[in-house]
Short mmCIF file of C-alpha atoms and ligand atoms in Angstrom, two decimals:
data_model
loop_
_atom_site.label_atom_id
_atom_site.label_comp_id
_atom_site.label_asym_id
_atom_site.label_seq_id
_atom_site.Cartn_x
_atom_site.Cartn_y
_atom_site.Cartn_z
CA MET A 1 -75.67 21.09 83.26
CA ARG A 2 -72.03 20.92 84.37
CA ASN A 3 -70.58 23.95 86.09
CA ASP A 4 -67.22 23.59 84.36
CA GLU A 5 -68.86 24.73 81.12
CA ASN A 6 -68.93 28.23 79.67
CA ILE A 7 -72.14 29.32 78.05
CA MET A 8 -72.96 32.06 75.56
CA VAL A 9 -76.42 33.55 75.06
CA THR A 10 -76.99 35.56 71.86
CA GLY A 11 -79.87 38.03 71.79
CA ALA A 12 -79.08 38.52 75.46
CA THR A 13 -80.88 41.86 75.77
CA GLY A 14 -84.10 40.53 74.24
CA GLN A 15 -87.26 39.17 75.85
CA ILE A 16 -86.03 35.61 76.48
CA GLY A 17 -82.32 36.37 76.54
CA SER A 18 -82.41 38.88 79.38
CA GLU A 19 -84.16 36.37 81.68
CA LEU A 20 -82.28 33.29 80.47
CA VAL A 21 -78.92 34.94 81.15
CA MET A 22 -79.91 35.74 84.74
CA SER A 23 -81.34 32.28 85.32
CA LEU A 24 -78.18 30.56 83.97
CA ARG A 25 -75.94 32.88 86.00
CA GLU A 26 -77.87 32.06 89.19
CA ARG A 27 -77.27 28.35 88.55
CA LEU A 28 -73.69 28.42 87.25
CA GLY A 29 -72.14 31.66 88.47
CA GLY A 30 -71.99 35.00 86.64
CA SER A 31 -68.58 34.54 85.03
CA LYS A 32 -69.69 31.31 83.30
CA VAL A 33 -72.36 32.96 81.16
CA VAL A 34 -71.36 35.37 78.39
CA ALA A 35 -74.21 37.65 77.31
CA LEU A 36 -73.93 38.70 73.66
CA GLY A 37 -75.97 41.67 72.44
CA HIS A 38 -75.91 43.65 69.24
CA ARG A 39 -77.70 46.97 69.46
CA ARG A 40 -79.32 47.51 72.82
CA GLU A 41 -77.43 48.51 75.96
CA PRO A 42 -77.56 45.63 78.43
CA PRO A 43 -79.85 46.06 81.44
CA GLU A 44 -77.85 46.87 84.57
CA SER A 45 -78.56 43.43 86.04
CA ILE A 46 -76.84 41.76 83.06
CA ALA A 47 -73.96 44.25 82.83
CA ARG A 48 -73.16 43.84 86.52
CA SER A 49 -73.55 40.10 87.00
CA GLY A 50 -71.14 38.74 84.36
CA PRO A 51 -69.42 39.29 81.01
CA PHE A 52 -71.24 41.24 78.30
CA GLU A 53 -69.96 41.29 74.71
CA ARG A 54 -71.22 43.44 71.86
CA GLY A 55 -71.20 41.45 68.64
CA ASP A 56 -73.07 40.74 65.43
CA VAL A 57 -74.14 37.10 64.94
CA THR A 58 -74.16 37.56 61.17
CA ILE A 59 -70.38 38.16 61.18
CA PHE A 60 -68.67 34.78 61.58
CA SER A 61 -65.25 36.15 62.57
CA GLU A 62 -66.76 38.26 65.41
CA LEU A 63 -68.70 35.32 66.76
CA LYS A 64 -65.73 32.96 66.48
CA GLU A 65 -63.40 35.34 68.33
CA ILE A 66 -65.86 35.70 71.23
CA VAL A 67 -66.61 31.95 71.43
CA GLU A 68 -62.92 31.05 71.44
CA ARG A 69 -61.83 33.79 73.85
CA HIS A 70 -64.44 32.65 76.40
CA ASP A 71 -63.93 28.94 75.64
CA VAL A 72 -67.69 28.53 75.10
CA SER A 73 -69.09 24.98 75.06
CA GLN A 74 -72.85 25.75 74.90
CA ILE A 75 -74.59 28.41 72.79
CA TYR A 76 -78.17 29.54 73.33
CA HIS A 77 -78.78 31.32 70.05
CA LEU A 78 -81.74 33.64 70.54
CA ALA A 79 -80.87 36.62 68.33
CA ALA A 80 -83.58 36.95 65.65
CA VAL A 81 -85.88 39.28 63.75
CA LEU A 82 -89.50 38.36 64.68
CA SER A 83 -92.60 38.00 62.50
CA ALA A 84 -94.04 41.53 62.30
CA VAL A 85 -90.72 43.32 61.74
CA GLY A 86 -89.77 40.52 59.37
CA GLU A 87 -92.72 41.41 57.11
CA LYS A 88 -91.50 45.03 56.96
CA GLU A 89 -87.87 44.02 56.38
CA PRO A 90 -87.88 40.52 54.87
CA GLN A 91 -84.29 40.69 53.55
CA ARG A 92 -82.97 41.68 56.97
CA ALA A 93 -85.02 38.89 58.57
CA TRP A 94 -83.57 36.30 56.19
CA ASP A 95 -80.04 37.58 56.63
CA MET A 96 -80.14 37.87 60.39
CA ASN A 97 -82.05 34.65 61.08
CA MET A 98 -80.33 32.36 58.58
CA ARG A 99 -76.79 33.68 58.59
CA GLY A 100 -76.81 33.94 62.38
CA LEU A 101 -77.96 30.33 62.77
CA GLN A 102 -75.57 28.95 60.18
CA ASN A 103 -72.64 30.79 61.83
CA VAL A 104 -73.59 29.27 65.19
CA LEU A 105 -73.94 25.77 63.70
CA GLU A 106 -70.59 26.09 61.91
CA LEU A 107 -68.90 27.08 65.17
CA ALA A 108 -70.66 24.21 66.92
CA ARG A 109 -69.39 21.80 64.27
CA ALA A 110 -65.80 22.98 64.63
CA ASN A 111 -65.74 23.26 68.46
CA LYS A 112 -68.18 20.46 69.44
CA THR A 113 -70.47 23.04 71.01
CA LYS A 114 -73.98 22.17 72.18
CA VAL A 115 -76.67 24.51 70.78
CA PHE A 116 -80.18 25.64 71.74
CA TRP A 117 -82.09 27.48 69.02
CA PRO A 118 -85.77 28.48 69.26
CA SER A 119 -88.11 27.67 66.43
CA SER A 120 -91.68 29.00 66.48
CA ILE A 121 -95.33 28.31 65.73
CA ALA A 122 -94.60 30.54 62.71
CA VAL A 123 -93.42 27.40 60.85
CA PHE A 124 -97.13 26.72 60.24
CA GLY A 125 -99.13 28.78 57.76
CA ARG A 126 -101.42 27.03 55.29
CA GLY A 127 -102.95 23.59 54.88
CA TYR A 128 -102.61 22.20 58.42
CA PRO A 129 -105.04 21.65 61.34
CA ARG A 130 -105.08 24.77 63.55
CA ASP A 131 -106.34 22.91 66.65
CA LEU A 132 -103.97 20.45 68.32
CA THR A 133 -101.60 20.94 65.40
CA PRO A 134 -99.65 17.68 64.98
CA GLN A 135 -95.91 17.49 65.46
CA GLU A 136 -95.56 16.41 61.86
CA THR A 137 -97.76 18.21 59.36
CA VAL A 138 -97.55 20.58 56.41
CA LEU A 139 -95.06 23.43 56.97
CA LEU A 140 -96.06 26.24 54.61
CA PRO A 141 -95.44 29.50 56.47
CA THR A 142 -96.85 32.80 55.21
CA THR A 143 -94.19 35.09 56.71
CA MET A 144 -90.47 35.52 56.06
CA TYR A 145 -89.92 34.83 59.77
CA GLY A 146 -91.75 31.52 59.36
CA VAL A 147 -89.72 30.71 56.23
CA THR A 148 -86.50 31.24 58.23
CA LYS A 149 -87.83 29.03 61.04
CA VAL A 150 -88.67 26.15 58.67
CA ALA A 151 -85.29 26.51 56.94
CA GLY A 152 -83.64 26.77 60.37
CA GLU A 153 -85.28 23.54 61.57
CA LEU A 154 -84.04 21.75 58.45
CA LEU A 155 -80.55 23.19 58.93
CA CYS A 156 -80.42 22.02 62.56
CA ASP A 157 -81.54 18.54 61.52
CA TYR A 158 -78.91 18.54 58.73
CA TYR A 159 -76.05 19.60 61.02
CA ASN A 160 -77.03 16.90 63.47
CA ARG A 161 -77.21 14.12 60.89
CA LYS A 162 -74.22 15.20 58.82
CA TYR A 163 -71.84 16.44 61.53
CA GLY A 164 -73.29 15.15 64.79
CA VAL A 165 -73.92 18.66 66.16
CA ASP A 166 -75.91 18.39 69.41
CA VAL A 167 -78.57 21.01 68.57
CA ARG A 168 -81.95 21.12 70.30
CA SER A 169 -85.02 23.17 69.51
CA VAL A 170 -88.65 23.86 70.37
CA ARG A 171 -91.45 25.65 68.51
CA PHE A 172 -92.28 28.47 70.88
CA PRO A 173 -95.77 29.94 71.00
CA GLY A 174 -96.16 33.61 72.06
CA ILE A 175 -94.16 34.30 75.21
CA ILE A 176 -95.58 36.43 78.03
CA SER A 177 -93.24 38.08 80.51
CA ALA A 178 -92.94 41.09 82.81
CA ASP A 179 -89.23 41.79 82.51
CA THR A 180 -88.17 42.76 78.96
CA PRO A 181 -91.03 43.38 76.51
CA PRO A 182 -90.86 41.50 73.18
CA GLY A 183 -90.04 43.49 70.06
CA GLY A 184 -91.57 43.07 66.64
CA GLY A 185 -93.67 39.92 67.02
CA THR A 186 -97.34 39.19 66.26
CA THR A 187 -98.04 37.81 69.74
CA ASP A 188 -96.73 41.04 71.37
CA TYR A 189 -100.32 42.17 72.10
CA ALA A 190 -100.57 39.58 74.86
CA VAL A 191 -97.75 41.35 76.72
CA ALA A 192 -98.50 44.96 75.77
CA ILE A 193 -102.06 44.67 77.12
CA PHE A 194 -100.69 44.02 80.64
CA TYR A 195 -98.35 47.03 80.53
CA GLU A 196 -101.14 49.30 79.27
CA ALA A 197 -103.63 47.92 81.81
CA ILE A 198 -101.29 49.01 84.60
CA ARG A 199 -100.10 52.28 82.98
CA HIS A 200 -103.13 53.74 81.19
CA LYS A 201 -106.10 51.39 81.77
CA HIS A 202 -106.57 51.39 78.01
CA TYR A 203 -105.15 49.29 75.19
CA GLU A 204 -105.74 49.42 71.45
CA CYS A 205 -105.34 45.87 70.19
CA PHE A 206 -104.05 45.11 66.67
CA VAL A 207 -105.92 41.80 66.36
CA ARG A 208 -109.65 40.98 66.68
CA PRO A 209 -111.16 40.01 70.06
CA ASP A 210 -111.89 36.45 68.88
CA THR A 211 -108.24 35.79 67.93
CA VAL A 212 -106.98 32.68 69.72
CA LEU A 213 -103.25 31.90 69.88
CA PRO A 214 -101.13 29.58 72.02
CA MET A 215 -98.97 31.29 74.65
CA VAL A 216 -96.49 30.35 77.36
CA TYR A 217 -95.43 32.22 80.50
CA MET A 218 -91.74 33.02 80.89
CA PRO A 219 -91.02 30.69 83.86
CA ASP A 220 -92.33 27.77 81.78
CA CYS A 221 -90.41 29.02 78.73
CA LEU A 222 -87.17 28.97 80.75
CA GLU A 223 -88.03 25.49 82.07
CA ALA A 224 -88.46 24.33 78.47
CA ILE A 225 -85.04 25.63 77.46
CA LEU A 226 -83.24 24.26 80.50
CA GLY A 227 -85.27 21.04 80.35
CA ILE A 228 -84.48 20.15 76.75
CA MET A 229 -80.82 21.15 77.21
CA GLY A 230 -80.52 19.12 80.41
CA VAL A 231 -81.29 15.61 79.14
CA GLU A 232 -78.98 13.04 77.58
CA PRO A 233 -78.56 13.35 73.79
CA SER A 234 -80.22 9.93 73.33
CA SER A 235 -83.52 11.32 74.73
CA ILE A 236 -83.73 13.89 71.94
CA ARG A 237 -85.38 12.02 69.12
CA ARG A 238 -86.05 15.10 66.97
CA ARG A 239 -83.35 17.45 65.79
CA ASP A 240 -85.70 19.77 63.94
CA ALA A 241 -87.95 21.18 66.72
CA TYR A 242 -90.55 19.99 69.23
CA ASN A 243 -94.11 21.36 69.38
CA LEU A 244 -94.83 23.00 72.76
CA ASN A 245 -98.28 23.68 74.18
CA SER A 246 -99.13 25.51 77.38
CA MET A 247 -102.21 27.77 77.33
CA SER A 248 -104.48 29.11 74.60
CA PHE A 249 -106.98 31.97 74.92
CA SER A 250 -108.80 34.57 72.84
CA VAL A 251 -108.08 38.27 73.34
CA SER A 252 -111.57 38.61 74.93
CA GLU A 253 -110.72 35.91 77.47
CA LEU A 254 -107.43 37.65 78.25
CA VAL A 255 -109.19 40.99 78.73
CA LYS A 256 -111.67 39.37 81.15
CA ALA A 257 -108.85 37.72 83.11
CA ILE A 258 -107.03 41.07 83.49
CA GLN A 259 -110.25 42.92 84.37
CA ARG A 260 -110.53 40.76 87.50
CA PHE A 261 -107.54 42.76 88.76
CA VAL A 262 -107.99 45.99 86.77
CA PRO A 263 -111.80 46.38 86.38
CA SER A 264 -111.47 49.77 84.66
CA LEU A 265 -109.36 48.37 81.78
CA GLU A 266 -110.86 49.26 78.40
CA VAL A 267 -109.72 47.65 75.17
CA SER A 268 -110.45 48.90 71.66
CA PHE A 269 -109.69 46.98 68.47
CA ASN A 270 -107.94 48.15 65.33
CA PRO A 271 -106.71 45.05 63.46
CA ASP A 272 -103.76 45.56 61.09
CA PHE A 273 -101.52 43.31 58.95
CA ARG A 274 -100.69 41.20 62.00
CA GLN A 275 -104.26 39.80 61.97
CA ASP A 276 -103.49 37.76 58.85
CA ILE A 277 -100.35 36.40 60.49
CA ALA A 278 -102.25 35.45 63.65
CA ASP A 279 -104.97 33.78 61.55
CA SER A 280 -102.32 31.59 59.89
CA TRP A 281 -100.94 30.20 63.16
CA PRO A 282 -102.13 27.28 65.34
CA ARG A 283 -104.68 27.79 68.13
CA SER A 284 -103.15 24.89 70.08
CA LEU A 285 -100.55 22.18 69.50
CA ASP A 286 -100.06 18.48 70.09
CA ASP A 287 -96.92 18.43 72.23
CA ARG A 288 -96.90 14.75 73.30
CA ALA A 289 -93.42 14.21 71.80
CA ALA A 290 -91.89 16.96 74.01
CA ARG A 291 -93.68 15.62 77.10
CA HIS A 292 -92.54 12.08 76.38
CA ASP A 293 -88.95 12.67 75.24
CA TRP A 294 -87.67 15.26 77.71
CA GLY A 295 -90.44 15.83 80.24
CA TRP A 296 -92.06 19.10 79.10
CA CYS A 297 -94.72 19.96 81.69
CA PRO A 298 -95.81 23.61 81.91
CA LYS A 299 -97.24 24.90 85.19
CA TYR A 300 -98.99 28.17 84.37
CA ASP A 301 -102.50 28.56 82.96
CA LEU A 302 -104.23 31.84 82.03
CA ALA A 303 -105.40 32.58 85.61
CA ALA A 304 -102.04 31.87 87.28
CA MET A 305 -100.08 33.76 84.63
CA THR A 306 -102.39 36.79 84.83
CA LYS A 307 -102.15 36.97 88.62
CA ASP A 308 -98.36 36.83 88.46
CA MET A 309 -98.03 39.38 85.64
CA ILE A 310 -100.30 41.89 87.38
CA ALA A 311 -98.42 41.52 90.68
CA GLU A 312 -95.02 41.96 88.99
CA LEU A 313 -96.01 44.94 86.82
CA THR A 314 -97.83 46.64 89.71
CA ARG A 315 -94.68 46.31 91.80
CA LYS A 316 -92.56 47.82 89.00
CA HIS A 317 -95.08 50.63 88.49
CA GLU A 318 -94.98 51.50 92.19
CA LEU A 319 -91.17 51.61 92.03
CA GLY A 320 -91.40 53.95 89.01
CA GLN A 321 -89.84 51.33 86.71
CA LEU A 322 -92.68 51.14 84.14
C1 AKB B 401 -93.80 36.35 67.01
O1 AKB B 401 -94.95 36.74 67.30
O2 AKB B 401 -93.22 36.65 65.96
C2 AKB B 401 -93.10 35.43 67.97
C3 AKB B 401 -93.31 33.99 67.68
C4 AKB B 401 -94.64 33.37 67.87
O3 AKB B 401 -92.40 33.32 67.28
N1 AKB B 401 -93.53 35.72 69.32
#
């Protein structure tokens, strides 16, 4: 990454955005990274360390004005409605996820901007192998979020082939982090359980104990984003999205791992509509293409991630920040 470039991160107050902005600012300098948020107030760390813009990614003119004013040459487009909220508000999910992405790709076409856009394991749904899911298989999602991710992958591939837009993408599994909690996803339980273990020693889980999903810890998630964006365009052989695999565990295994640090944690189960979504997603993925093409190599497993999460949330709790 060159430090004469200006970067914009959309969805900058969200789970990935809030940490990606800080990581990019540490590398490039605060003034080089514009954080774009829509509804939420920015955390103080983001507001203080560089430019923050309020804007709506579905409004092309707003986005264009901000991109041009800051002379942006790379966009990390993270603003999205996730799977669970998307099932409650499918029209909003379509509008936000598709219009936002197309606006970003149109700007990228006009300004020769490089783009990162996250796809998701939600592209899978029916008729595919749930273990070591291949890079190329049937994409029949069961959620509106998944529909927007499949359509988004095709749109990225189209803009690359038709207009040469340098867009790069990965299919993220659930993301676990201790900074900003996720909002409105199906994999949110794997984060919420840590917060509740520290705060109340009790968590009511909305999926069954035997539910297995793939997950990734935030430091590896950031490495994926910076890794795929850091290589030469010729290394990127897919312009739809790469499968990523890191760790997979059942809820029971996660509970046991946390109980090593919080033995009094109790978890009850009350599955809701998110169970069906979880049951339609892969348990693990074949990510050989990502490892081969741009060097994806996650470091955290369940034990290392759990140790880190507990230490970080305990520290925040002691400081009265939880
Ligand atoms: C969600 O649960 O909706 C997201 C995802 C897997 O893309 N975390």
